[in-house]
mmCIF file of C-alpha atoms in Angstrom:
data_model
loop_
_atom_site.group_PDB
_atom_site.id
_atom_site.type_symbol
_atom_site.label_atom_id
_atom_site.label_comp_id
_atom_site.label_asym_id
_atom_site.label_seq_id
_atom_site.Cartn_x
_atom_site.Cartn_y
_atom_site.Cartn_z
ATOM 1 C CA MET O 1 -3.824 40.044 -40.377
ATOM 2 C CA VAL O 2 -5.114 38.951 -36.854
ATOM 3 C CA GLN O 3 -8.772 37.499 -37.131
ATOM 4 C CA LYS O 4 -11.187 38.806 -34.844
ATOM 5 C CA ALA O 5 -12.839 36.886 -32.223
ATOM 6 C CA LYS O 6 -16.609 36.248 -32.371
ATOM 7 C CA ILE O 7 -18.952 37.047 -29.227
ATOM 8 C CA LEU O 8 -22.424 35.788 -29.320
ATOM 9 C CA LEU O 9 -24.973 37.994 -27.876
ATOM 10 C CA VAL O 10 -28.382 36.230 -27.146
ATOM 11 C CA ASP O 11 -31.401 38.169 -25.984
ATOM 12 C CA ASP O 12 -35.118 38.199 -27.063
ATOM 13 C CA ARG O 13 -35.305 41.957 -27.051
ATOM 14 C CA PRO O 14 -33.904 43.955 -29.884
ATOM 15 C CA GLU O 15 -33.096 46.823 -27.738
ATOM 16 C CA ASN O 16 -30.917 44.914 -25.397
ATOM 17 C CA LEU O 17 -29.098 43.394 -28.056
ATOM 18 C CA LEU O 18 -28.357 47.103 -29.240
ATOM 19 C CA ALA O 19 -27.229 48.354 -25.912
ATOM 20 C CA LEU O 20 -24.676 45.221 -25.597
ATOM 21 C CA GLU O 21 -23.412 46.002 -29.275
ATOM 22 C CA ALA O 22 -22.865 49.817 -27.830
ATOM 23 C CA ILE O 23 -21.056 48.567 -25.009
ATOM 24 C CA LEU O 24 -18.864 46.043 -26.862
ATOM 25 C CA SER O 25 -18.182 47.637 -30.154
ATOM 26 C CA ALA O 26 -14.878 49.365 -28.591
ATOM 27 C CA LEU O 27 -13.658 45.875 -28.280
ATOM 28 C CA ASP O 28 -13.527 45.524 -32.361
ATOM 29 C CA GLN O 29 -14.356 42.228 -32.491
ATOM 30 C CA THR O 30 -17.018 40.527 -34.458
ATOM 31 C CA LEU O 31 -20.603 40.567 -32.557
ATOM 32 C CA VAL O 32 -23.159 37.946 -33.438
ATOM 33 C CA ARG O 33 -27.181 38.682 -32.550
ATOM 34 C CA ALA O 34 -29.149 35.700 -31.399
ATOM 35 C CA SER O 35 -32.574 36.602 -30.530
ATOM 36 C CA SER O 36 -33.747 33.156 -28.824
ATOM 37 C CA GLY O 37 -31.920 30.059 -27.347
ATOM 38 C CA GLU O 38 -32.687 28.080 -30.753
ATOM 39 C CA GLU O 39 -31.254 30.817 -32.876
ATOM 40 C CA ALA O 40 -27.996 30.778 -30.560
ATOM 41 C CA LEU O 41 -27.559 27.006 -30.860
ATOM 42 C CA LYS O 42 -27.824 27.236 -34.592
ATOM 43 C CA ALA O 43 -25.112 29.977 -34.676
ATOM 44 C CA LEU O 44 -22.918 27.566 -32.561
ATOM 45 C CA LEU O 45 -23.179 24.791 -35.044
ATOM 46 C CA THR O 46 -20.866 26.571 -37.407
ATOM 47 C CA ASP O 47 -18.940 29.282 -35.777
ATOM 48 C CA ASP O 48 -16.506 29.547 -32.994
ATOM 49 C CA PHE O 49 -17.006 31.968 -30.372
ATOM 50 C CA ALA O 50 -14.768 33.435 -27.576
ATOM 51 C CA VAL O 51 -17.356 34.094 -25.024
ATOM 52 C CA ILE O 52 -21.303 34.037 -24.896
ATOM 53 C CA LEU O 53 -23.535 36.623 -23.446
ATOM 54 C CA LEU O 54 -26.885 34.770 -22.842
ATOM 55 C CA ASP O 55 -30.064 36.603 -21.034
ATOM 56 C CA VAL O 56 -31.681 34.303 -18.608
ATOM 57 C CA GLN O 57 -35.356 35.306 -19.260
ATOM 58 C CA MET O 58 -36.645 34.422 -22.849
ATOM 59 C CA PRO O 59 -39.721 32.761 -24.262
ATOM 60 C CA GLY O 60 -39.635 29.432 -24.934
ATOM 61 C CA MET O 61 -36.001 27.990 -24.422
ATOM 62 C CA ASP O 62 -34.774 30.414 -21.539
ATOM 63 C CA GLY O 63 -31.072 31.010 -20.701
ATOM 64 C CA PHE O 64 -30.445 27.913 -18.391
ATOM 65 C CA GLU O 65 -32.037 25.355 -20.854
ATOM 66 C CA THR O 66 -29.823 27.004 -23.653
ATOM 67 C CA ALA O 67 -26.684 26.778 -21.554
ATOM 68 C CA ALA O 68 -27.443 23.330 -20.739
ATOM 69 C CA HIS O 69 -27.725 22.431 -24.448
ATOM 70 C CA ILE O 70 -24.420 24.164 -25.081
ATOM 71 C CA LYS O 71 -22.756 22.341 -22.339
ATOM 72 C CA ARG O 72 -23.788 19.026 -23.688
ATOM 73 C CA ARG O 73 -22.156 19.535 -27.205
ATOM 74 C CA GLU O 74 -18.144 18.830 -27.386
ATOM 75 C CA ARG O 75 -17.800 21.620 -29.780
ATOM 76 C CA THR O 76 -19.292 24.178 -27.437
ATOM 77 C CA ARG O 77 -19.002 23.067 -23.786
ATOM 78 C CA ASP O 78 -15.701 25.175 -23.247
ATOM 79 C CA ILE O 79 -16.898 28.405 -24.339
ATOM 80 C CA PRO O 80 -17.465 30.845 -21.654
ATOM 81 C CA ILE O 81 -21.095 31.748 -20.710
ATOM 82 C CA ILE O 82 -22.030 35.438 -19.142
ATOM 83 C CA PHE O 83 -25.755 35.307 -18.027
ATOM 84 C CA LEU O 84 -27.547 38.585 -17.921
ATOM 85 C CA THR O 85 -30.727 39.001 -16.035
ATOM 86 C CA ALA O 86 -33.048 41.538 -15.145
ATOM 87 C CA ILE O 87 -34.176 39.927 -12.183
ATOM 88 C CA ASN O 88 -32.468 38.880 -8.808
ATOM 89 C CA HIS O 89 -34.304 36.246 -6.999
ATOM 90 C CA GLY O 90 -31.287 35.977 -4.449
ATOM 91 C CA PRO O 91 -28.371 33.274 -4.010
ATOM 92 C CA HIS O 92 -30.597 30.258 -5.413
ATOM 93 C CA HIS O 93 -31.380 31.578 -8.599
ATOM 94 C CA THR O 94 -27.541 32.959 -8.932
ATOM 95 C CA PHE O 95 -26.427 29.344 -8.201
ATOM 96 C CA ARG O 96 -28.357 27.861 -10.767
ATOM 97 C CA GLY O 97 -26.906 30.137 -13.366
ATOM 98 C CA TYR O 98 -23.285 28.947 -12.044
ATOM 99 C CA ALA O 99 -24.635 25.227 -12.063
ATOM 100 C CA ALA O 100 -25.919 25.631 -15.776
ATOM 101 C CA GLY O 101 -22.067 26.235 -16.698
ATOM 102 C CA ALA O 102 -21.793 30.217 -16.239
ATOM 103 C CA VAL O 103 -18.593 31.665 -15.709
ATOM 104 C CA ASP O 104 -20.256 34.932 -14.340
ATOM 105 C CA TYR O 105 -23.897 36.099 -13.428
ATOM 106 C CA ILE O 106 -24.678 39.785 -13.847
ATOM 107 C CA SER O 107 -27.906 41.561 -12.817
ATOM 108 C CA LYS O 108 -29.226 44.164 -14.855
ATOM 109 C CA PRO O 109 -28.842 46.946 -15.228
ATOM 110 C CA PHE O 110 -24.874 46.550 -15.049
ATOM 111 C CA ASP O 111 -21.891 48.798 -15.234
ATOM 112 C CA PRO O 112 -20.666 49.100 -18.982
ATOM 113 C CA TRP O 113 -17.100 49.045 -17.791
ATOM 114 C CA VAL O 114 -17.265 46.204 -15.978
ATOM 115 C CA LEU O 115 -18.934 43.955 -18.612
ATOM 116 C CA ARG O 116 -16.719 45.218 -21.236
ATOM 117 C CA ALA O 117 -13.791 44.350 -19.121
ATOM 118 C CA LYS O 118 -15.210 41.076 -18.134
ATOM 119 C CA VAL O 119 -15.432 39.979 -21.807
ATOM 120 C CA SER O 120 -12.352 41.304 -22.893
ATOM 121 C CA VAL O 121 -10.358 38.916 -20.702
ATOM 122 C CA PHE O 122 -12.217 35.887 -22.222
ATOM 123 C CA VAL O 123 -11.546 37.340 -25.786
ATOM 124 C CA GLU O 124 -7.823 37.622 -24.793
ATOM 125 C CA LEU O 125 -7.702 34.182 -23.575
ATOM 126 C CA TYR O 126 -9.515 32.785 -26.784
ATOM 127 C CA MET O 127 -6.756 34.578 -29.016
ATOM 128 C CA LYS O 128 -4.080 33.225 -27.020
ATOM 129 C CA ASN O 129 -5.563 29.942 -27.382
ATOM 130 C CA CYS O 130 -5.815 30.160 -31.098
ATOM 131 C CA GLN O 131 -2.263 30.903 -31.258
ATOM 132 C CA LEU O 132 -1.108 28.063 -29.387
ATOM 133 C CA ARG O 133 -3.087 25.835 -31.765
ATOM 134 C CA GLU O 134 -1.434 27.491 -34.524
ATOM 135 C CA GLN O 135 1.942 26.722 -33.177
ATOM 136 C CA ALA O 136 1.011 23.174 -32.332
ATOM 137 C CA ALA O 137 0.238 22.451 -35.980
ATOM 138 C CA LEU O 138 3.371 23.879 -36.735
ATOM 139 C CA LEU O 139 4.933 21.734 -34.652
ATOM 140 C CA ARG O 140 3.125 18.566 -36.053
ATOM 141 C CA LEU O 141 4.216 19.292 -39.402
ATOM 142 C CA GLN O 142 7.785 19.659 -37.885
ATOM 143 C CA LEU O 143 7.641 16.403 -36.355
ATOM 144 C CA GLU O 144 6.570 15.028 -39.580
ATOM 145 C CA GLY O 145 9.175 16.833 -41.789
ATOM 146 C CA SER O 146 12.013 15.835 -39.169
ATOM 147 C CA GLY O 147 11.269 12.072 -39.673
ATOM 148 C CA GLN O 148 11.580 12.437 -43.273
ATOM 149 C CA ALA O 149 14.900 14.498 -42.846
ATOM 150 C CA GLU O 150 16.100 11.852 -40.595
ATOM 151 C CA ALA O 151 15.330 9.222 -43.073
ATOM 152 C CA GLY O 152 16.900 11.012 -46.113
ATOM 153 C CA ALA O 153 19.765 13.740 -44.873
ATOM 154 C CA GLY O 154 20.175 12.402 -41.252
ATOM 155 C CA ARG O 155 19.671 15.839 -39.705
ATOM 156 C CA GLU O 156 17.108 18.269 -38.574
ATOM 157 C CA PRO O 157 15.826 21.598 -40.178
ATOM 158 C CA ALA O 158 17.397 23.809 -37.612
ATOM 159 C CA GLY O 159 16.108 26.768 -39.309
ATOM 160 C CA LEU O 160 12.422 25.906 -38.821
ATOM 161 C CA LEU O 161 12.972 25.024 -35.365
ATOM 162 C CA ALA O 162 14.398 28.304 -34.416
ATOM 163 C CA GLU O 163 11.275 30.239 -36.016
ATOM 164 C CA LEU O 164 9.014 27.846 -34.022
ATOM 165 C CA SER O 165 10.787 28.629 -30.897
ATOM 166 C CA ALA O 166 10.633 32.305 -31.618
ATOM 167 C CA ARG O 167 6.847 32.172 -32.288
ATOM 168 C CA LEU O 168 6.308 30.120 -29.210
ATOM 169 C CA ALA O 169 8.091 32.574 -27.242
ATOM 170 C CA ALA O 170 6.173 35.615 -28.146
ATOM 171 C CA VAL O 171 2.863 33.554 -27.235
ATOM 172 C CA GLU O 172 4.635 32.691 -23.966
ATOM 173 C CA GLU O 173 5.573 36.147 -23.136
ATOM 174 C CA GLN O 174 2.017 37.401 -24.046
ATOM 175 C CA ALA O 175 0.188 34.616 -21.828
ATOM 176 C CA GLU O 176 2.759 35.698 -18.742
ATOM 177 C CA ALA O 177 1.518 39.241 -19.154
ATOM 178 C CA LEU O 178 -1.985 38.156 -19.361
ATOM 179 C CA SER O 179 -1.578 36.042 -16.182
ATOM 180 C CA LYS O 180 0.050 38.849 -14.116
ATOM 181 C CA GLN O 181 -2.739 41.243 -15.120
ATOM 182 C CA LEU O 182 -5.566 38.669 -13.946
ATOM 183 C CA ASP O 183 -3.542 38.505 -10.526
ATOM 184 C CA ASP O 184 -3.265 42.577 -10.318
ATOM 185 C CA ASP O 185 -7.123 42.684 -11.173
ATOM 186 C CA SER O 186 -8.279 40.290 -8.734
ATOM 187 C CA ALA O 187 -10.138 38.741 -12.025
ATOM 188 C CA ASP O 188 -12.771 36.058 -11.757
ATOM 189 C CA ALA O 189 -11.729 32.528 -10.591
ATOM 190 C CA ALA O 190 -12.995 31.265 -13.916
ATOM 191 C CA ALA O 191 -10.962 33.662 -16.073
ATOM 192 C CA VAL O 192 -7.632 32.698 -13.616
ATOM 193 C CA ALA O 193 -8.260 29.105 -14.028
ATOM 194 C CA THR O 194 -8.473 29.432 -17.654
ATOM 195 C CA ALA O 195 -5.102 31.284 -18.021
ATOM 196 C CA ALA O 196 -3.392 28.611 -15.984
ATOM 197 C CA HIS O 197 -4.516 26.080 -18.315
ATOM 198 C CA LEU O 198 -3.225 27.889 -21.252
ATOM 199 C CA GLU O 199 0.187 28.416 -19.227
ATOM 200 C CA ARG O 200 0.127 24.691 -18.630
ATOM 201 C CA LYS O 201 -0.272 23.783 -22.462
ATOM 202 C CA LEU O 202 2.038 26.463 -23.592
ATOM 203 C CA THR O 203 4.978 24.274 -21.157
ATOM 204 C CA GLY O 204 4.032 21.162 -22.577
ATOM 205 C CA LEU O 205 4.567 22.625 -26.035
ATOM 206 C CA ARG O 206 7.795 24.419 -25.075
ATOM 207 C CA ARG O 207 9.081 20.593 -23.793
ATOM 208 C CA ALA O 208 8.047 19.253 -27.103
ATOM 209 C CA LEU O 209 9.963 21.958 -29.179
ATOM 210 C CA ASP O 210 12.965 21.516 -26.943
ATOM 211 C CA ALA O 211 12.942 17.720 -27.372
ATOM 212 C CA LEU O 212 13.448 18.276 -31.111
ATOM 213 C CA GLU O 213 16.926 20.437 -30.522
ATOM 214 C CA PRO O 214 19.790 18.512 -32.008
ATOM 215 C CA GLY O 215 21.684 16.537 -29.365
ATOM 216 C CA THR O 216 18.774 16.271 -26.898
ATOM 217 C CA GLY O 217 17.780 12.728 -27.887
ATOM 218 C CA GLY O 218 14.361 13.607 -27.784
ATOM 219 C CA GLY O 219 13.049 11.401 -30.491
ATOM 220 C CA SER O 220 9.278 12.174 -31.271
ATOM 221 C CA PRO O 221 7.825 13.909 -28.401
ATOM 222 C CA THR O 222 4.171 13.891 -27.681
ATOM 223 C CA LEU O 223 2.518 17.184 -28.170
ATOM 224 C CA PRO O 224 0.072 18.489 -25.759
ATOM 225 C CA SER O 225 -3.961 18.192 -26.036
ATOM 226 C CA GLN O 226 -5.594 20.984 -27.530
ATOM 227 C CA SER O 227 -8.626 20.578 -25.660
#
């Protein structure tokens, strides 16, 4: 069973959180509420999220300050943040949102279809990254196992290599389809850049796996970073 991605909804007004849940329920992911910046930061201590929808105007710690805390933490700094605001003070206000680390800045009232489409892109990218981490973990186990096999029987476990290659090929195909979709839809630059980063990591993982094939003399390849 594929684990659902978590989406963090941060707004001090219950009616706004209810509206966001109604819009995003069609994505069939796990929606987590936070009624303040402090509550959002607490949720981020224990759970991993695909994307954060963050209201700008909140009493106490506002959206900008909350985003600044999120970006300071190593665990959470790469989570995409979409700012939602009921006011528009012009380009300077929007620039402040992007400077705080947001990937998008949307003014209320917003188009539900557009918001759902934007969130779905980051959910897909998150799921592909999770798949990539799983493949990397399997490959690390393979590297450890191949060292023991070489010391014992002097051969590589070819069956596991074939299975890893097939699984990686499936992720590569899905990532390529997602990149083409982003190009066709003229998606946000941040989403395109994230997809390109994912493809680079996939390429590194493929090279590491190919180096394990018998007859390549690849030895023990270096795995790509999962950051």
